[in-house]
XYZ file of C-alpha atoms in Angstrom:
689
model
C 127.836 100.339 142.889
C 129.829 103.431 143.895
C 132.574 102.183 141.735
C 129.674 102.048 138.510
C 129.208 106.132 139.846
C 132.669 107.450 140.323
C 133.975 105.448 136.819
C 131.654 107.063 134.754
C 133.762 110.385 135.298
C 137.123 108.868 135.155
C 138.792 109.978 131.787
C 139.442 107.479 129.085
C 142.195 107.599 126.376
C 140.955 106.980 122.816
C 142.824 105.172 120.766
C 141.860 107.139 117.515
C 143.456 110.184 119.742
C 147.109 108.860 118.397
C 146.030 109.233 114.159
C 144.874 113.181 115.183
C 147.045 116.017 114.805
C 149.213 117.606 118.251
C 146.713 120.415 118.357
C 143.454 118.378 119.209
C 145.514 116.119 121.084
C 146.716 118.022 123.638
C 143.529 119.676 123.253
C 141.551 116.481 124.616
C 144.651 116.153 127.517
C 143.498 119.301 129.444
C 141.587 119.586 132.573
C 137.798 120.499 131.609
C 138.351 123.439 133.646
C 141.205 124.745 131.328
C 139.770 125.029 128.638
C 137.820 128.191 127.395
C 135.635 127.339 124.787
C 135.335 130.740 123.695
C 138.390 131.011 122.235
C 140.129 129.084 119.536
C 139.435 125.452 120.432
C 139.090 122.872 117.444
C 135.469 122.964 118.374
C 134.592 126.810 119.219
C 134.176 127.970 115.309
C 130.717 129.273 114.592
C 129.520 127.965 117.745
C 127.433 130.682 118.780
C 125.880 130.529 116.286
C 124.408 127.335 116.370
C 121.746 126.829 119.146
C 120.936 123.432 117.929
C 122.162 122.177 121.137
C 121.225 123.889 123.979
C 119.431 122.665 126.944
C 116.476 124.958 127.825
C 117.173 127.313 130.772
C 117.329 127.357 134.482
C 116.331 129.438 137.316
C 119.808 128.524 139.573
C 117.477 127.844 142.654
C 116.226 124.722 141.940
C 112.550 125.226 144.162
C 111.998 127.230 140.677
C 112.362 125.364 138.680
C 109.321 124.414 137.296
C 107.886 127.937 137.126
C 111.168 129.255 134.967
C 112.924 126.285 133.455
C 109.615 125.200 130.842
C 110.089 128.573 128.485
C 112.986 127.046 125.850
C 115.520 129.973 125.297
C 116.171 132.386 122.929
C 119.067 133.196 119.704
C 120.844 135.897 121.811
C 120.185 134.020 125.135
C 121.694 130.650 123.714
C 124.527 132.195 122.671
C 125.542 133.617 125.907
C 125.031 130.995 127.887
C 127.776 128.552 125.536
C 129.877 131.906 125.822
C 130.040 132.276 129.726
C 128.412 129.263 130.830
C 129.569 126.556 127.847
C 129.255 122.507 129.430
C 127.912 121.664 132.561
C 131.089 121.051 135.130
C 131.805 117.336 135.099
C 133.687 117.997 138.486
C 130.680 119.775 140.335
C 127.975 117.513 138.788
C 129.977 114.418 140.308
C 129.895 115.946 143.678
C 126.124 116.226 143.836
C 125.992 112.775 141.938
C 128.159 111.229 145.024
C 126.299 113.230 147.252
C 123.114 111.365 146.219
C 123.648 107.881 146.046
C 125.787 108.719 149.858
C 122.512 109.439 150.911
C 120.235 106.352 149.163
C 123.530 104.158 150.576
C 123.534 105.435 153.848
C 119.582 104.572 154.188
C 120.013 101.072 152.476
C 122.616 100.354 155.865
C 120.792 101.551 157.932
C 117.752 99.384 157.305
C 120.214 97.087 157.410
C 121.276 97.570 160.011
C 118.110 97.274 162.446
C 117.580 94.121 161.345
C 117.769 91.613 164.576
C 118.070 88.118 164.253
C 116.773 86.271 167.611
C 117.188 81.847 168.297
C 114.439 80.388 168.639
C 114.164 79.110 172.583
C 115.389 75.523 172.064
C 118.675 77.060 171.532
C 121.127 76.611 174.770
C 124.017 78.276 175.704
C 127.211 76.198 175.066
C 130.126 75.658 177.656
C 133.417 77.070 176.602
C 135.237 75.094 174.546
C 131.833 73.371 173.146
C 131.632 73.689 169.078
C 128.833 75.138 168.575
C 128.010 73.192 165.901
C 127.867 69.674 169.099
C 129.366 67.196 169.824
C 132.150 65.381 166.846
C 130.964 61.820 166.373
C 132.687 59.081 163.345
C 130.160 57.220 161.784
C 130.573 53.758 162.222
C 132.102 52.357 158.667
C 130.961 49.148 157.316
C 133.144 46.438 156.316
C 134.425 48.328 152.697
C 134.987 51.300 154.655
C 131.551 52.990 153.093
C 128.950 54.409 156.185
C 126.798 52.925 157.505
C 122.915 53.160 157.603
C 119.711 53.116 154.535
C 120.563 54.846 151.618
C 118.055 59.035 151.428
C 117.774 59.848 147.931
C 118.910 63.393 146.918
C 116.752 65.688 147.195
C 115.054 67.171 143.672
C 116.001 70.866 143.988
C 114.719 73.171 140.955
C 117.614 74.294 138.427
C 118.271 78.282 137.654
C 120.730 79.260 134.745
C 122.005 82.130 135.252
C 121.003 84.895 132.410
C 124.319 85.570 130.456
C 122.594 89.168 129.492
C 122.384 90.174 133.480
C 125.767 89.304 134.071
C 127.733 91.274 131.350
C 125.136 94.066 131.753
C 125.695 93.854 135.518
C 129.151 92.228 136.499
C 128.707 89.540 138.793
C 130.254 89.853 142.706
C 132.122 87.239 144.117
C 130.086 85.871 147.127
C 129.630 82.440 148.941
C 126.283 82.876 149.231
C 125.379 81.526 145.402
C 126.714 78.259 146.703
C 123.207 77.801 148.240
C 120.327 76.221 146.925
C 118.151 77.649 144.623
C 115.223 78.689 146.861
C 117.294 80.191 149.361
C 118.688 81.981 147.436
C 115.444 83.110 145.919
C 114.763 83.523 149.261
C 116.903 86.240 150.475
C 115.965 87.947 146.760
C 112.640 87.755 147.814
C 113.372 89.277 152.158
C 116.273 92.515 150.390
C 112.890 93.167 148.340
C 110.717 93.659 150.860
C 113.747 95.149 152.560
C 113.280 98.082 150.695
C 110.310 98.488 149.874
C 110.426 99.327 153.449
C 112.181 103.037 152.414
C 108.671 104.177 150.930
C 110.174 104.361 147.637
C 111.557 102.398 144.651
C 113.492 104.135 142.968
C 116.023 103.260 140.075
C 118.860 102.876 143.096
C 116.695 100.518 144.387
C 116.238 98.415 141.303
C 120.078 98.627 139.952
C 120.642 96.732 143.541
C 118.895 94.127 142.624
C 119.716 93.565 139.486
C 123.500 93.465 140.474
C 122.140 91.073 143.836
C 120.537 87.914 141.692
C 123.598 89.048 139.006
C 125.796 87.252 141.947
C 123.579 85.017 143.048
C 123.117 83.885 139.724
C 119.749 83.890 139.304
C 118.327 85.261 136.081
C 116.472 88.722 135.892
C 112.819 87.079 135.469
C 113.062 85.659 139.079
C 113.653 89.487 139.968
C 110.455 90.246 137.606
C 108.581 87.860 138.715
C 108.930 88.350 142.260
C 108.253 92.626 140.985
C 105.235 91.595 140.234
C 103.679 89.131 142.879
C 104.892 91.736 145.575
C 103.563 94.933 143.356
C 99.810 93.174 142.822
C 100.049 92.418 146.983
C 100.382 96.705 147.305
C 98.354 97.434 144.441
C 95.024 95.447 146.148
C 95.847 97.277 149.308
C 96.164 100.266 147.666
C 92.601 99.769 145.210
C 90.536 99.717 148.733
C 91.219 103.210 149.957
C 88.270 104.705 150.724
C 88.396 107.661 146.939
C 87.441 110.609 150.415
C 91.111 109.588 151.631
C 93.231 110.266 148.893
C 92.736 114.314 148.870
C 95.409 115.517 151.506
C 93.545 118.508 153.528
C 95.830 121.471 154.580
C 95.335 124.061 157.795
C 94.519 127.871 156.978
C 98.183 128.482 156.627
C 98.370 125.963 154.129
C 100.679 123.706 155.821
C 99.884 119.894 156.310
C 98.160 119.550 160.185
C 100.602 116.462 161.609
C 97.630 115.211 163.749
C 95.604 115.254 161.178
C 97.409 112.961 159.030
C 98.004 110.160 161.667
C 94.188 110.227 161.676
C 94.131 110.221 158.002
C 96.397 107.339 157.753
C 94.566 105.155 160.622
C 91.560 105.537 158.656
C 93.057 104.466 155.727
C 94.472 101.390 157.853
C 91.501 100.310 158.974
C 89.408 100.607 155.493
C 91.807 98.272 154.536
C 93.086 96.307 157.129
C 90.071 96.504 159.014
C 88.869 97.324 162.878
C 92.792 96.142 163.638
C 93.826 98.528 161.151
C 96.949 96.205 160.322
C 97.739 95.794 156.435
C 99.291 91.789 157.620
C 96.319 89.974 156.620
C 95.543 91.191 152.559
C 99.568 90.741 152.650
C 100.091 87.081 154.300
C 96.718 86.652 152.048
C 99.355 86.805 148.668
C 101.751 85.181 150.374
C 104.476 87.715 151.060
C 107.314 86.377 152.626
C 107.063 82.929 151.267
C 108.208 81.369 147.506
C 105.608 80.011 144.851
C 104.706 76.745 144.802
C 107.097 75.559 148.356
C 106.466 73.708 151.375
C 103.710 74.934 153.119
C 106.291 76.431 156.090
C 108.457 77.352 153.419
C 109.969 80.990 153.949
C 109.594 83.587 156.384
C 107.116 83.811 159.038
C 104.680 86.747 158.887
C 105.960 89.271 161.499
C 109.250 89.017 160.055
C 107.837 89.841 156.705
C 105.087 92.541 158.028
C 109.074 93.483 160.059
C 110.990 93.801 156.216
C 107.719 96.000 155.319
C 108.348 98.276 157.894
C 105.837 101.619 157.368
C 104.688 99.394 153.671
C 102.980 97.229 156.113
C 101.533 99.790 158.920
C 100.378 103.101 157.118
C 98.352 102.924 153.936
C 98.759 105.553 152.496
C 102.309 105.106 152.177
C 100.735 102.270 149.815
C 99.466 104.514 147.919
C 101.625 107.119 147.645
C 104.292 104.546 146.104
C 101.951 103.717 143.059
C 100.928 107.596 142.601
C 96.575 106.489 143.825
C 97.256 109.007 147.027
C 97.201 112.586 145.664
C 95.949 111.375 142.148
C 94.201 114.890 141.986
C 97.123 117.168 142.351
C 98.759 115.310 138.975
C 95.337 115.635 137.309
C 95.795 119.822 137.252
C 99.219 119.223 136.807
C 99.054 117.642 133.079
C 96.841 120.210 133.270
C 99.561 123.458 132.983
C 101.277 121.221 130.838
C 99.198 121.042 127.897
C 99.685 124.941 128.390
C 103.293 124.382 125.900
C 102.678 121.054 124.950
C 99.552 119.721 123.366
C 97.858 116.333 123.270
C 100.265 115.859 126.080
C 98.681 112.654 127.913
C 99.803 109.224 129.197
C 97.839 105.710 127.574
C 98.225 103.343 129.404
C 98.773 99.778 126.850
C 96.564 97.848 129.524
C 94.038 97.856 132.319
C 92.731 101.864 131.555
C 89.971 102.178 133.666
C 89.013 105.123 131.955
C 89.782 108.173 129.335
C 92.347 109.850 131.714
C 95.450 111.001 131.396
C 97.097 110.333 134.167
C 99.903 107.768 135.222
C 97.945 105.272 137.470
C 94.642 105.427 136.177
C 94.118 101.818 135.184
C 92.842 98.876 136.911
C 94.215 97.373 140.513
C 96.230 93.769 138.614
C 97.456 95.488 136.194
C 99.907 98.352 138.418
C 103.959 97.091 138.622
C 106.320 98.377 140.421
C 108.037 99.390 137.176
C 106.812 102.371 134.673
C 108.392 102.721 130.749
C 107.168 105.630 129.369
C 107.264 104.981 125.197
C 107.469 108.203 123.268
C 106.826 108.101 119.075
C 108.494 109.552 116.737
C 105.858 110.087 114.096
C 102.729 109.328 113.228
C 101.879 107.660 109.296
C 98.209 109.093 109.580
C 95.314 110.438 111.722
C 94.389 107.016 112.221
C 98.008 105.859 113.082
C 97.051 104.734 117.382
C 100.697 105.796 119.432
C 99.466 102.944 121.492
C 100.246 100.634 118.570
C 103.583 101.293 119.102
C 104.143 99.751 121.674
C 102.451 96.724 121.866
C 105.469 95.121 121.721
C 106.727 95.506 125.421
C 105.182 92.397 127.809
C 102.973 92.707 131.199
C 106.176 92.610 133.223
C 106.061 96.452 133.500
C 103.329 99.203 133.700
C 103.746 100.839 129.807
C 102.335 104.224 129.037
C 102.900 105.259 125.422
C 102.980 109.515 125.751
C 100.835 111.167 123.079
C 102.104 114.729 122.133
C 101.721 117.272 119.161
C 99.541 115.162 116.885
C 98.762 116.429 114.053
C 102.748 117.875 114.050
C 103.257 113.828 114.312
C 101.654 113.014 111.193
C 102.674 115.708 108.937
C 105.773 114.425 109.768
C 104.806 111.383 108.696
C 103.266 111.829 105.968
C 106.456 114.457 104.791
C 108.589 110.760 105.497
C 105.931 108.572 103.512
C 106.240 111.510 100.377
C 110.157 112.245 100.617
C 110.529 108.111 100.568
C 108.296 107.172 97.316
C 109.530 110.404 95.279
C 112.186 109.513 92.538
C 114.773 111.979 93.692
C 115.671 110.006 96.552
C 115.482 107.439 94.404
C 118.069 108.645 92.683
C 119.823 111.000 95.783
C 120.435 107.226 97.719
C 122.378 105.915 94.451
C 124.119 109.304 94.442
C 125.777 109.027 97.835
C 125.952 105.113 97.643
C 128.768 105.898 95.300
C 130.605 108.515 96.646
C 131.915 106.009 99.184
C 135.013 105.343 97.985
C 136.086 109.619 96.899
C 138.325 111.287 99.214
C 137.380 113.739 102.044
C 137.133 116.981 100.786
C 138.054 119.002 103.842
C 138.764 117.944 108.026
C 136.185 116.854 109.979
C 135.887 117.830 113.518
C 137.029 116.172 116.138
C 133.546 114.189 117.537
C 133.852 112.917 113.319
C 136.761 111.336 113.975
C 136.448 109.113 117.327
C 132.930 107.477 115.081
C 133.283 104.939 112.463
C 133.554 106.366 109.021
C 133.004 103.349 107.016
C 128.989 104.498 106.081
C 128.735 107.244 104.001
C 125.955 109.291 105.445
C 128.044 110.810 107.778
C 130.891 111.295 104.938
C 128.330 113.953 103.536
C 127.011 115.411 105.973
C 130.529 116.315 106.727
C 131.177 117.150 103.737
C 128.402 118.852 102.834
C 127.198 117.513 99.429
C 124.442 116.177 99.043
C 123.046 116.118 96.039
C 121.085 118.560 94.304
C 118.301 116.897 93.663
C 117.992 116.232 96.856
C 118.050 119.221 97.873
C 115.329 120.754 95.998
C 112.415 117.931 97.534
C 114.262 119.312 101.074
C 111.052 121.827 101.430
C 109.145 118.704 101.910
C 109.869 117.470 105.182
C 112.427 120.908 106.227
C 109.585 122.281 107.143
C 107.797 119.302 109.377
C 111.059 117.909 110.874
C 112.168 121.868 112.212
C 109.049 122.406 113.855
C 109.034 118.277 115.420
C 112.311 119.275 117.402
C 110.993 122.404 118.775
C 108.585 120.579 120.032
C 110.039 117.631 121.416
C 112.350 119.701 123.580
C 109.216 121.484 125.025
C 107.960 117.662 125.761
C 111.987 116.967 126.879
C 111.662 119.968 129.803
C 108.060 118.591 129.641
C 108.279 115.198 131.057
C 111.486 116.286 133.409
C 108.796 118.248 135.368
C 106.492 115.265 135.472
C 109.296 112.601 136.593
C 110.054 115.268 139.580
C 106.399 115.738 140.678
C 106.340 112.177 141.215
C 103.246 111.831 138.784
C 104.648 107.871 138.531
C 104.614 107.796 141.998
C 107.576 106.656 144.571
C 109.040 104.324 141.587
C 111.687 104.491 138.942
C 110.948 105.347 135.449
C 112.347 103.701 131.826
C 112.511 105.727 128.782
C 112.407 104.574 125.810
C 111.837 106.452 122.057
C 113.468 106.180 118.338
C 113.383 110.075 116.098
C 112.029 112.669 117.931
C 111.352 110.747 121.015
C 114.555 109.779 121.125
C 115.338 113.542 120.628
C 112.714 114.389 123.417
C 114.802 112.202 125.842
C 118.187 114.013 125.411
C 116.291 116.852 126.553
C 114.188 115.383 129.414
C 118.098 113.686 130.609
C 119.860 116.381 130.092
C 117.268 119.220 132.208
C 116.838 116.022 135.191
C 121.452 116.612 134.775
C 120.931 120.455 135.176
C 118.510 120.655 137.617
C 120.088 117.126 139.949
C 117.638 114.937 140.055
C 119.360 111.253 140.132
C 117.933 108.405 140.252
C 114.830 108.938 138.896
C 115.495 107.355 136.044
C 115.889 103.744 135.491
C 117.292 103.163 132.231
C 117.398 104.871 128.887
C 117.061 103.821 125.285
C 117.723 106.086 122.386
C 117.462 105.343 118.722
C 118.305 106.969 116.007
C 118.611 109.868 117.633
C 118.808 113.210 116.371
C 121.228 114.294 119.068
C 124.788 115.412 119.500
C 127.528 112.795 120.153
C 129.869 114.816 122.069
C 131.076 112.863 125.293
C 130.609 115.509 128.085
C 126.727 115.420 127.307
C 125.971 112.024 127.534
C 128.064 112.055 130.551
C 126.030 114.391 131.714
C 122.584 111.771 130.974
C 124.381 109.388 132.474
C 124.574 110.190 136.207
C 120.718 110.491 135.712
C 120.668 106.712 134.490
C 120.927 104.707 136.808
C 120.940 101.887 135.301
C 121.335 101.182 131.096
C 121.744 103.982 128.985
C 121.987 102.235 125.038
C 122.474 104.040 122.107
C 121.436 102.575 119.314
C 123.179 103.795 115.406
C 122.604 103.235 112.333
C 125.636 104.235 109.673
C 123.403 104.191 106.973
C 120.474 106.150 108.117
C 120.427 108.766 104.831
C 116.896 110.339 106.181
C 118.418 111.605 109.691
C 121.711 112.762 108.286
C 120.155 114.886 105.702
C 117.403 116.123 107.912
C 120.254 116.999 110.352
C 122.376 119.016 107.814
C 121.300 121.988 109.100
C 122.335 121.721 113.064
C 125.260 121.338 114.236
C 127.392 118.674 113.108
C 130.755 119.842 115.143
C 128.887 117.413 117.489
C 128.980 114.425 116.044
C 125.253 113.005 115.485
C 123.925 110.336 117.750
C 122.108 107.665 115.556
C 125.014 107.599 112.293
C 127.668 107.297 115.049
C 129.394 105.851 118.472
C 129.386 107.625 121.579
C 132.840 107.348 122.725
C 134.736 109.093 125.867
C 132.443 108.087 128.435
C 131.918 104.891 130.586
C 129.129 103.197 130.801
C 127.336 104.131 127.116
C 126.106 101.102 125.111
C 126.536 101.867 121.572
C 124.900 99.728 119.422
C 124.969 99.438 116.119
C 121.888 97.535 113.805
C 123.220 98.907 110.086
C 122.726 95.505 108.701
C 118.917 96.414 109.982
C 118.224 100.338 109.343
C 118.673 101.643 105.910
C 116.341 104.309 106.318
C 114.806 105.960 109.186
C 110.629 104.843 109.145
C 112.311 101.260 109.941
C 112.820 102.241 113.203
C 108.562 102.448 113.425
C 108.857 98.399 112.827
C 111.874 96.771 114.271
C 110.963 98.519 117.442
C 110.518 95.524 119.641
C 113.153 93.750 117.097
C 115.875 96.359 118.841
C 114.796 95.934 122.201
C 114.527 91.831 122.024
C 118.314 91.994 120.368
C 119.867 94.741 123.486
C 118.836 92.246 125.416
C 115.402 94.041 126.877
C 114.255 91.989 130.000
C 110.491 91.872 128.727
C 108.625 91.794 124.964
C 106.092 90.247 123.369
C 107.974 87.452 120.963
C 104.254 87.855 119.008
C 103.943 91.235 118.354
C 107.283 91.931 117.496
C 106.970 89.073 114.046
C 103.421 90.950 113.930
C 105.897 94.480 113.566
C 108.459 92.986 111.101
C 105.572 91.378 109.025
C 104.084 94.811 108.596
C 107.628 96.019 107.840
C 107.734 93.460 104.856
C 104.781 94.849 103.359
C 105.440 98.623 103.912
C 108.387 98.262 101.510
C 107.169 95.519 98.802
C 104.089 98.843 98.477
C 106.927 101.029 97.781
C 109.008 98.566 95.789
C 106.399 97.727 93.467
C 105.621 101.938 93.840
C 109.369 102.515 92.789
C 108.931 99.929 89.766
C 105.901 101.327 88.565
C 107.950 105.030 88.529
C 111.086 103.657 86.997
C 108.622 101.771 84.030
C 107.234 105.633 83.358
C 109.964 107.399 83.449
C 112.800 104.830 81.247
C 109.657 102.608 79.607
C 112.376 99.017 81.375
C 109.465 96.829 81.207
C 106.363 96.348 78.521
C 103.100 96.985 80.769
C 100.365 94.504 80.206
C 97.125 96.154 79.386
C 94.625 95.333 81.899
C 97.552 94.644 85.267
C 97.585 98.510 86.217
C 95.664 101.941 86.050
C 95.004 103.672 82.316
C 97.629 106.637 83.289
C 100.191 103.749 82.579
C 99.429 103.001 79.650
C 98.766 106.536 78.295
C 101.589 107.252 79.154
C 103.972 104.497 77.335
C 101.455 105.120 74.268
C 102.724 108.760 74.057
C 106.122 107.895 74.606
C 106.252 105.322 71.941
C 104.615 107.972 69.440
C 107.762 109.839 69.942
């Protein structure tokens, strides 16, 4: 894992640089601290006037970030920050990343070193020169030279196939442990899960370590997911029995928590959960912790050993409550009320197990709690009756999924403007004109980020050249206002999400972020804020689809530093709407939704050009794209329903276009009873002329 962290900051030689002018190639070979971006760099033209990619400002001290980091910078502040500071210094970021990782690594090594293996009472000390396996005995061969004795049938060992996607994302490390039986390998993975939970958290680094172990043991990811569900269900039952009066931490007069009172509170919580003895071992052992499901009786490790592996988690019920964000729930509610001032309608909607109209994470039934949290962020809404939670029903039950509700009115306006634009005649003609320009020569030399991308798509060529059909520019006001407003709101949402994640509203668990369109823009802003505040180990995975954000390697390197697992960029070269809407922003740094991100190790670029020809398609193909990239948990039935809904949506638009062509050009003959009277009337007027 340490190599994966350090390899992120290593320079990658792009083969496209050989075809670039010598000035640009020399600029790219310079170290970052020698690049003065305020001087004549190849990307510095008009840079101060474009503030699209400026990250939210923050204070120098991390402790004051919550007070001053919410406000977005003004135009003057952004220009000054661009001229003086520039992009984040990667060397300083690398130093902070390694420091945080080594701190977590040291804690894991210390916890593993505390394990002691004692021999049973039947073990006798062996003499000098004696083999540890006992005296050697040669079996007596029979007449044919084979071993004598009764024939014993071979044991039926269950076979488990390795996961090719897991082996590709997390390459396995050669180890002799992979030759063990399936049951022993699964038990080893289960024991390490209990051991890592004893660190009182289950952050992103811990999850990635277990995935690397599963890959090295040649176990599929579903084995780890099943163990997480079983162990998380047992711990959630413990957190369920915590009395409500014990969930609020009392403080002394000076505002500091009382240590003696906290110890008494922990003993009261343990007594309420485990009985008079104050132990949590009984409810945990009732769930089968320490053994594998479906194995014979006595298989696994003893109950006392399992409790010892869990450590504080088996002795203190408050630690279990803090893991699932049950302890301190009132503070989370006040936190959400604070963010509602900047982001309207901000809430987390659970997909399963909701216990009431609550907007905080963790307000779900105990049987639906998981060790992993997934946040789905939508980019727009079709109408007022469209539910945000319906967009993310394609995610399975292995994780605790929440749909982020934000700015409902702005999202509805944007969705309505998309519908009007797609069904307009100007857009239909403009799309044909853009495709006809594909074979034409470029009118201007593109920027550096444009050269490193695939230029086969016609959208990015028009975006760089600045040539858009005149008919399309006339109706641009239909979507420009809604889009620009949504971009500003998405940046505010990203800053709020960063504060929520840093405030541990999800508990001591890692978070995965999935979003499309403006939702992906919010993820971009969130990850950049986390990188500025050096909040590592909180985000496990991030999947960004059709992202209206730059593809500059420096920015994505900073984003990858706070994502311990997978950072996926899903793009389409034929996304006409995204390219048209992004034309007023800075394209010198590229566009991630139209091209791949190059020059950064660990970024997964997924080309969905064959599936995405229009930006609204992302809404229906979330599950299909997640299944394509090898996401661990998806609902196949819901994916099929979403694809059927997309087919209905496109059929309706196609019929509307056919009727419009009939009215304008009179291509087909209209029957009397087939369509409304307005079409027949216009056809008659045209025939009279």
